[in-house]
Coordinates of C-alpha atoms and ligand atoms in Angstrom, one line a residue:
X1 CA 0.0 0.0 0.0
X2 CA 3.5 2.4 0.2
X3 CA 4.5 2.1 -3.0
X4 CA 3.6 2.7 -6.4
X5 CA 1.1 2.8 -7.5
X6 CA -0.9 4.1 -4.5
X7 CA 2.5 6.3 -3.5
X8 CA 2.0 9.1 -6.2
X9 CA 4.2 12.0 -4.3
X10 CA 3.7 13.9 -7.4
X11 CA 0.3 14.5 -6.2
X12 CA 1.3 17.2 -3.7
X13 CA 3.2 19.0 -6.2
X14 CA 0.3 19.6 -9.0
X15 CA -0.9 23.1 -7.8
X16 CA 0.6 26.5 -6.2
X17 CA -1.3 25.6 -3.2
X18 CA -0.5 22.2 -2.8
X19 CA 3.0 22.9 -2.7
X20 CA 2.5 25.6 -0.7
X21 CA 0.7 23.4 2.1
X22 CA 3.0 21.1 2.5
X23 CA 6.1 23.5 2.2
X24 CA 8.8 22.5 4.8
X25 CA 10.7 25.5 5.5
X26 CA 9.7 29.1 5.1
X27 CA 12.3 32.3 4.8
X28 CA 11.4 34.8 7.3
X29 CA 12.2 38.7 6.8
X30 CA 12.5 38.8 10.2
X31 CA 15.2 36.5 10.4
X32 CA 18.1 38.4 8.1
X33 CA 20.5 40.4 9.2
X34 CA 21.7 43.0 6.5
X35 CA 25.9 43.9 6.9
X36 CA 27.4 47.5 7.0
X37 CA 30.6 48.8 6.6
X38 CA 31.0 52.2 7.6
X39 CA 33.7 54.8 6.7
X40 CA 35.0 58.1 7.9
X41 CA 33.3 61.5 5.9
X42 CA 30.1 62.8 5.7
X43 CA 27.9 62.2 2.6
X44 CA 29.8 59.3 1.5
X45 CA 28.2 56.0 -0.2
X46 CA 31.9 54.4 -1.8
X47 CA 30.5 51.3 -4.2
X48 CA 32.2 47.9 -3.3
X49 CA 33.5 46.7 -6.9
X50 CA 33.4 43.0 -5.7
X51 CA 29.8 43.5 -4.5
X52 CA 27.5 45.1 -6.8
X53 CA 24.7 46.7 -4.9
X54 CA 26.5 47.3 -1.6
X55 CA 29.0 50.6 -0.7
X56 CA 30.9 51.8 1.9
X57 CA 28.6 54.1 3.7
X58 CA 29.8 56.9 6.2
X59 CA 28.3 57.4 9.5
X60 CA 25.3 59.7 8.3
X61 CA 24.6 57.4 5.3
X62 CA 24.3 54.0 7.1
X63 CA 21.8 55.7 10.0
X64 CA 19.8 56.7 6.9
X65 CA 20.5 53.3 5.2
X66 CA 19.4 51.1 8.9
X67 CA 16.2 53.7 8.6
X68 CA 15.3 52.0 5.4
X69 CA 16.2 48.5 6.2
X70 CA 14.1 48.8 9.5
X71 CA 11.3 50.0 7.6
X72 CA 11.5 47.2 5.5
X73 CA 11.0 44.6 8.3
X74 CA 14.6 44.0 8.7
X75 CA 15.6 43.5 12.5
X76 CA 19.3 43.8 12.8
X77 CA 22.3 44.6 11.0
X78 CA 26.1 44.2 11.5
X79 CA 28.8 46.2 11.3
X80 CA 32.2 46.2 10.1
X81 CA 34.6 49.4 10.2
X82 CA 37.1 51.0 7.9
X83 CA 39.2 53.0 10.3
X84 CA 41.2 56.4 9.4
X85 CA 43.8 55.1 10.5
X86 CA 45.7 51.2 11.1
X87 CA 48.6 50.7 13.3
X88 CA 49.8 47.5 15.0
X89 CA 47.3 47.3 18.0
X90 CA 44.1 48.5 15.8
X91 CA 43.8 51.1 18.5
X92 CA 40.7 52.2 16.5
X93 CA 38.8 49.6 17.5
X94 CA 39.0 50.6 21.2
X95 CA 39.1 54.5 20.7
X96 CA 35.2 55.1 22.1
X97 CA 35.1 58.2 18.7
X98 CA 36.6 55.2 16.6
X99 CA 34.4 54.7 13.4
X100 CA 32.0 51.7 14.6
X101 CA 31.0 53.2 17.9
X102 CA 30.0 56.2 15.9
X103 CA 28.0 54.2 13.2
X104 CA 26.5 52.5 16.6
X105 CA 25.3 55.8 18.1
X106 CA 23.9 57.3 15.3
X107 CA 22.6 54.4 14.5
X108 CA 20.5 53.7 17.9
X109 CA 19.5 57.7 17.5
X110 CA 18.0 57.2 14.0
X111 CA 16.0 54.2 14.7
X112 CA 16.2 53.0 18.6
X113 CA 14.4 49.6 18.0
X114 CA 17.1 48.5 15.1
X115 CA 19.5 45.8 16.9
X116 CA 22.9 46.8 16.0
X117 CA 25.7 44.0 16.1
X118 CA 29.0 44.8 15.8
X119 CA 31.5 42.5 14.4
X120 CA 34.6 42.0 16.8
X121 CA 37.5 41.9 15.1
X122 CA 41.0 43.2 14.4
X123 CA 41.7 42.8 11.4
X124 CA 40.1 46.1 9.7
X125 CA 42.2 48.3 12.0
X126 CA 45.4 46.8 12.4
X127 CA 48.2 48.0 9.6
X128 CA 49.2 43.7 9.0
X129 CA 45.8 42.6 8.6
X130 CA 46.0 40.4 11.2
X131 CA 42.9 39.7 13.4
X132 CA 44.7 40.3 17.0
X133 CA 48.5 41.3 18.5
X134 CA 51.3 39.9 15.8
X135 CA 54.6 38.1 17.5
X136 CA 57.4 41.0 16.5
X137 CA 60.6 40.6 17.9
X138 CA 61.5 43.9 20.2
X139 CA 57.9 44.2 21.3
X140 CA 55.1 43.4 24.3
X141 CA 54.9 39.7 25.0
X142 CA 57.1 38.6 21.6
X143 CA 57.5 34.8 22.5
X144 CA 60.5 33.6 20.2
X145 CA 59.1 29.6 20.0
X146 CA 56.0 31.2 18.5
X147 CA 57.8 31.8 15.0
X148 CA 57.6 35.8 13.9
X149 CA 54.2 37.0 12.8
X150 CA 52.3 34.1 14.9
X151 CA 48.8 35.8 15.9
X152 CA 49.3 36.3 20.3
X153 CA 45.6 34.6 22.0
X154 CA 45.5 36.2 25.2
X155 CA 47.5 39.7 24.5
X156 CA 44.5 39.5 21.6
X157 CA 41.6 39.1 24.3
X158 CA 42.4 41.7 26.6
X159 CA 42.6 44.1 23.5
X160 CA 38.5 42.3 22.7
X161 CA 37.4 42.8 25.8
X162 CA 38.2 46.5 25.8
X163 CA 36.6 47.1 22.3
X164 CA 33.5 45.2 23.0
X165 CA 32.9 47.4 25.6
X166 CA 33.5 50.2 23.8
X167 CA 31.3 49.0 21.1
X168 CA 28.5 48.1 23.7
X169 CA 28.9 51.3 25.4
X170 CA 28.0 53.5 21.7
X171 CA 24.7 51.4 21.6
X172 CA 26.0 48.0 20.0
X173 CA 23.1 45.3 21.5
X174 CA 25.1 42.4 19.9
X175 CA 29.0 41.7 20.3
X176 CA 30.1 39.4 17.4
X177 CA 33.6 38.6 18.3
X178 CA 35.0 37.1 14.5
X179 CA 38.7 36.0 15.4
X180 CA 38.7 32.6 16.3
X181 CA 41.0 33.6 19.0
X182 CA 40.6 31.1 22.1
X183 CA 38.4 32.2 24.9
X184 CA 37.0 35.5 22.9
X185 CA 33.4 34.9 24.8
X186 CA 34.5 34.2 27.9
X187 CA 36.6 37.4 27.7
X188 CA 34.3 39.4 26.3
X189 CA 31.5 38.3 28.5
X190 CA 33.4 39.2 31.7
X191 CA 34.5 42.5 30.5
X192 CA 30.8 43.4 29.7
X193 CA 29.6 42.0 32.9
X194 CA 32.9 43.8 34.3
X195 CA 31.4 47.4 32.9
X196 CA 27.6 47.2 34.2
X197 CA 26.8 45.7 30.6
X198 CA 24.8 42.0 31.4
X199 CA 22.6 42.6 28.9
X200 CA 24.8 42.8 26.1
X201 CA 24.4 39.7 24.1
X202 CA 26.9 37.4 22.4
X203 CA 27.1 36.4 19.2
X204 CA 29.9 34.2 18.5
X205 CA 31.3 32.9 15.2
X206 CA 32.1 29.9 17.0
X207 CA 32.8 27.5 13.1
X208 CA 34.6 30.2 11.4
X209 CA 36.3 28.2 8.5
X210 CA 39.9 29.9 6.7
X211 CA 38.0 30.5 3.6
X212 CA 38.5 31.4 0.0
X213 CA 34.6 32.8 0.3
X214 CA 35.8 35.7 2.2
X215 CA 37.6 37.7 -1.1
X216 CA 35.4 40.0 -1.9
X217 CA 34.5 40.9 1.8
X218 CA 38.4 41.8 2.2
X219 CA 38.2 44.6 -0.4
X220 CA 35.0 45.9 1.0
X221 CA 36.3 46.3 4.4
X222 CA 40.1 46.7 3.2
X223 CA 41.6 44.1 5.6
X224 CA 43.9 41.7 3.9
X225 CA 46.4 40.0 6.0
X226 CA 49.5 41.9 4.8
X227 CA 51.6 38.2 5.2
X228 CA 50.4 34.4 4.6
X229 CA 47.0 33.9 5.6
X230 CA 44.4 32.8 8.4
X231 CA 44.7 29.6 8.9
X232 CA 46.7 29.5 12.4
X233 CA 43.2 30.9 14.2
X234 CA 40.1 30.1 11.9
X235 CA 39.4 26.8 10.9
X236 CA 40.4 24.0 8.3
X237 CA 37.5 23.5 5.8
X238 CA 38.0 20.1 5.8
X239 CA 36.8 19.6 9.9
X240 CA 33.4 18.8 11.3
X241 CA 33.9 17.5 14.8
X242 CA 36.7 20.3 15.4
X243 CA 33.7 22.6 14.6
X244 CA 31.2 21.0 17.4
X245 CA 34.3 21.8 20.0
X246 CA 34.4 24.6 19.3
X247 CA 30.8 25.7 19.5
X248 CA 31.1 23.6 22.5
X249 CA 33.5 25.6 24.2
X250 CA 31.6 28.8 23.3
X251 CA 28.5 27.2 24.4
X252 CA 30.6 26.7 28.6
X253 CA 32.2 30.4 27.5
X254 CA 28.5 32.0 27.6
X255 CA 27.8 32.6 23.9
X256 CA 24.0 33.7 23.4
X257 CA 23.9 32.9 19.8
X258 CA 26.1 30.6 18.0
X259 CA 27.2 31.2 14.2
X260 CA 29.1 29.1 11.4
X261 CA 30.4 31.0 8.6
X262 CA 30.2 30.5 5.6
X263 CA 26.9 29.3 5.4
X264 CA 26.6 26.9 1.6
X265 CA 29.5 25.3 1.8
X266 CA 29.0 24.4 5.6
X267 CA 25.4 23.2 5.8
X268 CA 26.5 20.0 7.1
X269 CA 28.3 21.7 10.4
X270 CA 25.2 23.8 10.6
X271 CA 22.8 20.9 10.6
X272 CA 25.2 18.9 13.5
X273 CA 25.7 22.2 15.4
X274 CA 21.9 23.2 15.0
X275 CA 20.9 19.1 15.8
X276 CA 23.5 19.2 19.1
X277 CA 23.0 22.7 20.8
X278 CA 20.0 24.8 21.7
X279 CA 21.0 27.9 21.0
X280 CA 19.7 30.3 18.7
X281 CA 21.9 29.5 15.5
X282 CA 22.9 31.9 12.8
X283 CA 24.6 31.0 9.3
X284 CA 26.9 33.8 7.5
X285 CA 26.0 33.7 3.8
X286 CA 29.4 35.7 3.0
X287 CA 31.0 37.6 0.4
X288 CA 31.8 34.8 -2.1
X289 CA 28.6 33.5 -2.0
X290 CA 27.0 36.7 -3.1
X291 CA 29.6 38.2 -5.3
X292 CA 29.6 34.7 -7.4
X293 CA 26.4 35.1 -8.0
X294 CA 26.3 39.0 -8.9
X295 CA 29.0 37.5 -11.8
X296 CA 27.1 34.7 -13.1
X297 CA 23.5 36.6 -13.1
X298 CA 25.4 40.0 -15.0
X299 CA 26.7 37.4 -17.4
X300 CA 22.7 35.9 -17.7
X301 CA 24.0 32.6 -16.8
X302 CA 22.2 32.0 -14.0
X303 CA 18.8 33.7 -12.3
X304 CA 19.8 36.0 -9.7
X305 CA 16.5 36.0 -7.7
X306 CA 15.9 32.3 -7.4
X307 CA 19.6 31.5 -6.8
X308 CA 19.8 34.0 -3.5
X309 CA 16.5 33.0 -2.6
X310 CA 17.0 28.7 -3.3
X311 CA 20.2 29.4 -1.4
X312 CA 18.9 31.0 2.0
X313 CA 15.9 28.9 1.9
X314 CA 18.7 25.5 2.0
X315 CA 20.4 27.5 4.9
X316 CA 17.4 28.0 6.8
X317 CA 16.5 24.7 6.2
X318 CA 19.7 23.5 7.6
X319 CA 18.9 24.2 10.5
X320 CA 20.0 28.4 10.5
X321 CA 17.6 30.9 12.5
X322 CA 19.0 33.8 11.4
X323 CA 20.8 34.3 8.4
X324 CA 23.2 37.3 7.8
X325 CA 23.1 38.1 4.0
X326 CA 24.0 40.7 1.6
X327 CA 20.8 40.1 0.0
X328 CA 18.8 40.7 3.2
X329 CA 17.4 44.2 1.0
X330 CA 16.4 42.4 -2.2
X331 CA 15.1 39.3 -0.4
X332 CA 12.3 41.7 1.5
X333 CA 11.6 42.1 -2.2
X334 CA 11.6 39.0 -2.8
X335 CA 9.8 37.3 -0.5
X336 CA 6.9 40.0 -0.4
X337 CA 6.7 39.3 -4.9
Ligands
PBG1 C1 36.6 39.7 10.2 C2 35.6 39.1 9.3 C3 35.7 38.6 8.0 C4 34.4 38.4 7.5 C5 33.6 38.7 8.5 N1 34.3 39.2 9.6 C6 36.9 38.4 7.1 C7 37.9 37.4 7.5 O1 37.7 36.6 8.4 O2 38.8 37.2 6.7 C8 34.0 37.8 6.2 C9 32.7 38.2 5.7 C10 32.4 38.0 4.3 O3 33.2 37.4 3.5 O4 31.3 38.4 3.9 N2 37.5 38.8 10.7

């Protein structure tokens, strides 16, 4: 009686509204997060070459910019930093007038109910690239069996746990710490709790992978390691139970929201991670993903519209709660026909 011919699944996929009852997964505006990347000036909306549709926005611009989003129904949206100036420490980062806690402020003013999360990272400030404090000979902490240029962990967290607070401080509601550098949350969540700031969330890019996906996001924030690459702190693509360790140890640490990044390559670690843990989980449909798509579609190769929107849908359906996408604008769009 299970089989054909009495099992006719095709049956459920004859109409509109068929398919539409028995759809499994359903994309949710309120679940994308739209990124930012803010700049120093006034006025200023720089185009990203590598990512049609998205520009470097300066303070003034991105409030007007989370206006519009918010008014579209979109709940949250991160943001990355291009600083006026890098040096070795990324002293931006901390500096409470540094470009992010700015974009935060102004942000919160223009539209108070917009969550702002702010990525926690060092790379965008620091002059190597580098996501934390580099191993130089002749300076703080230089530990000669580390091998020159080797990223420092804990000189890297004190430095995170300052920033975040500065960050949270300016209005951020959402710390994103993005390094892969061990014990980030657990820092971070003491200095917040440290500064009167307990209801500061967490979210943690707890399976960050080392991957080629991230190009065209290192010209739109101008953060390419200077030297080699960053495989010593974010992980090998090729690991699945290193992943779950790590989201484990974030889990103990006191992450409120867990993430893997990048998102279509990594469904599987999403899927584990979303199947193991009971925290809210967010995917990171990155750079590559979008840009490679932008390509394809100006070529007519391939249908913009149902390629983003096939692709979040398999992310959500993965297992992903909320999805940070570059898309997050056109899929309101989208989704609403
Ligand atoms: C900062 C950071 C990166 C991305 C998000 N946060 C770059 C990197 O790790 O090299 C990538 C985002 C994207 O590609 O869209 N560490």
């Amino acid at each position: 009686m299970n089989s054909f011919p009495a099992a006719r699944p095709r049956r459920l996929r004859r109409t509109t509204a068929l398919r539409g009852l028995v759809r499994e997964t359903t994309l949710r505006v309120e679940q994308l997060i739209a990124p930012l990347f803010i700049r120093h000036g006034s006025g200023v909306s720089r185009p990203i070459a590598s990512m049609p549709g998205h520009a470097q926005l300066s303070v003034d611009m991105a409030a007007r910019e989370a206006e519009a989003l918010y008014e579209l129904g979109i709940p949250a949206v991160l943001l990355f930093g291009i600083p006026a100036h890098k040096d070795a420490l990324g002293s931006e980062n901390f500096d409470p007038e540094g470009i992010v806690p700015q974009a935060a402020a102004a942000i919160k003013r223009a539209v108070p109910d917009m969550l702002v999360i702010s990525d926690m990272c060092f790379c965008e400030y620091t002059d190597h690239g580098h996501c934390g404090v580099i191993n130089v000979p002749g300076t703080e902490g230089y530990n000669p069996a580390l091998g020159e240029g080797y990223l420092l962990n804990d000189p890297t967290l004190e430095l995170l746990g300052k920033a975040a607070v500065v960050h949270a401080q300016a209005g951020a509601d959402i710390i994103a710490p993005s390094g892969m550098i061990d014990g980030m949350v657990a820092t971070i969540r003491g200095a917040l709790d440290g500064a009167g700031l307990q209801h500061t969330a967490i979210m943690s890019y707890a399976a960050k992978f080392a991957s080629a996906f991230y190009g065209p996001f290192r010209d739109a924030a101008e953060s390419p390691p200077s030297f080699g690459d960053r495989s010593q702190y974010q992980m090998d693509p090729a690991n699945a139970r290193e992943a779950l360790r790590e989201v484990a140890l974030d889990v103990d640490e006191g992450a409120d929201i867990l993430m893997v990044k990048p998102a279509l390559a990594y469904l599987d670690i999403i899927r584990q991670v979303k199947d193991r843990f009971s925290l809210p989980l967010a995917a990171y449909q990155v750079s590559g993903e979008y840009s490679m798509v932008k390509a394809a579609a100006e070529r007519g190769w391939i249908d913009e519209r149902r390629v983003a929107l096939e692709s979040l849908t398999a992310i959500a359906r993965a297992g992903a709660d909320m999805i940070i996408t570059y898309w997050a604008r056109d899929a309101v769009r989208w989704l609403r026909g």
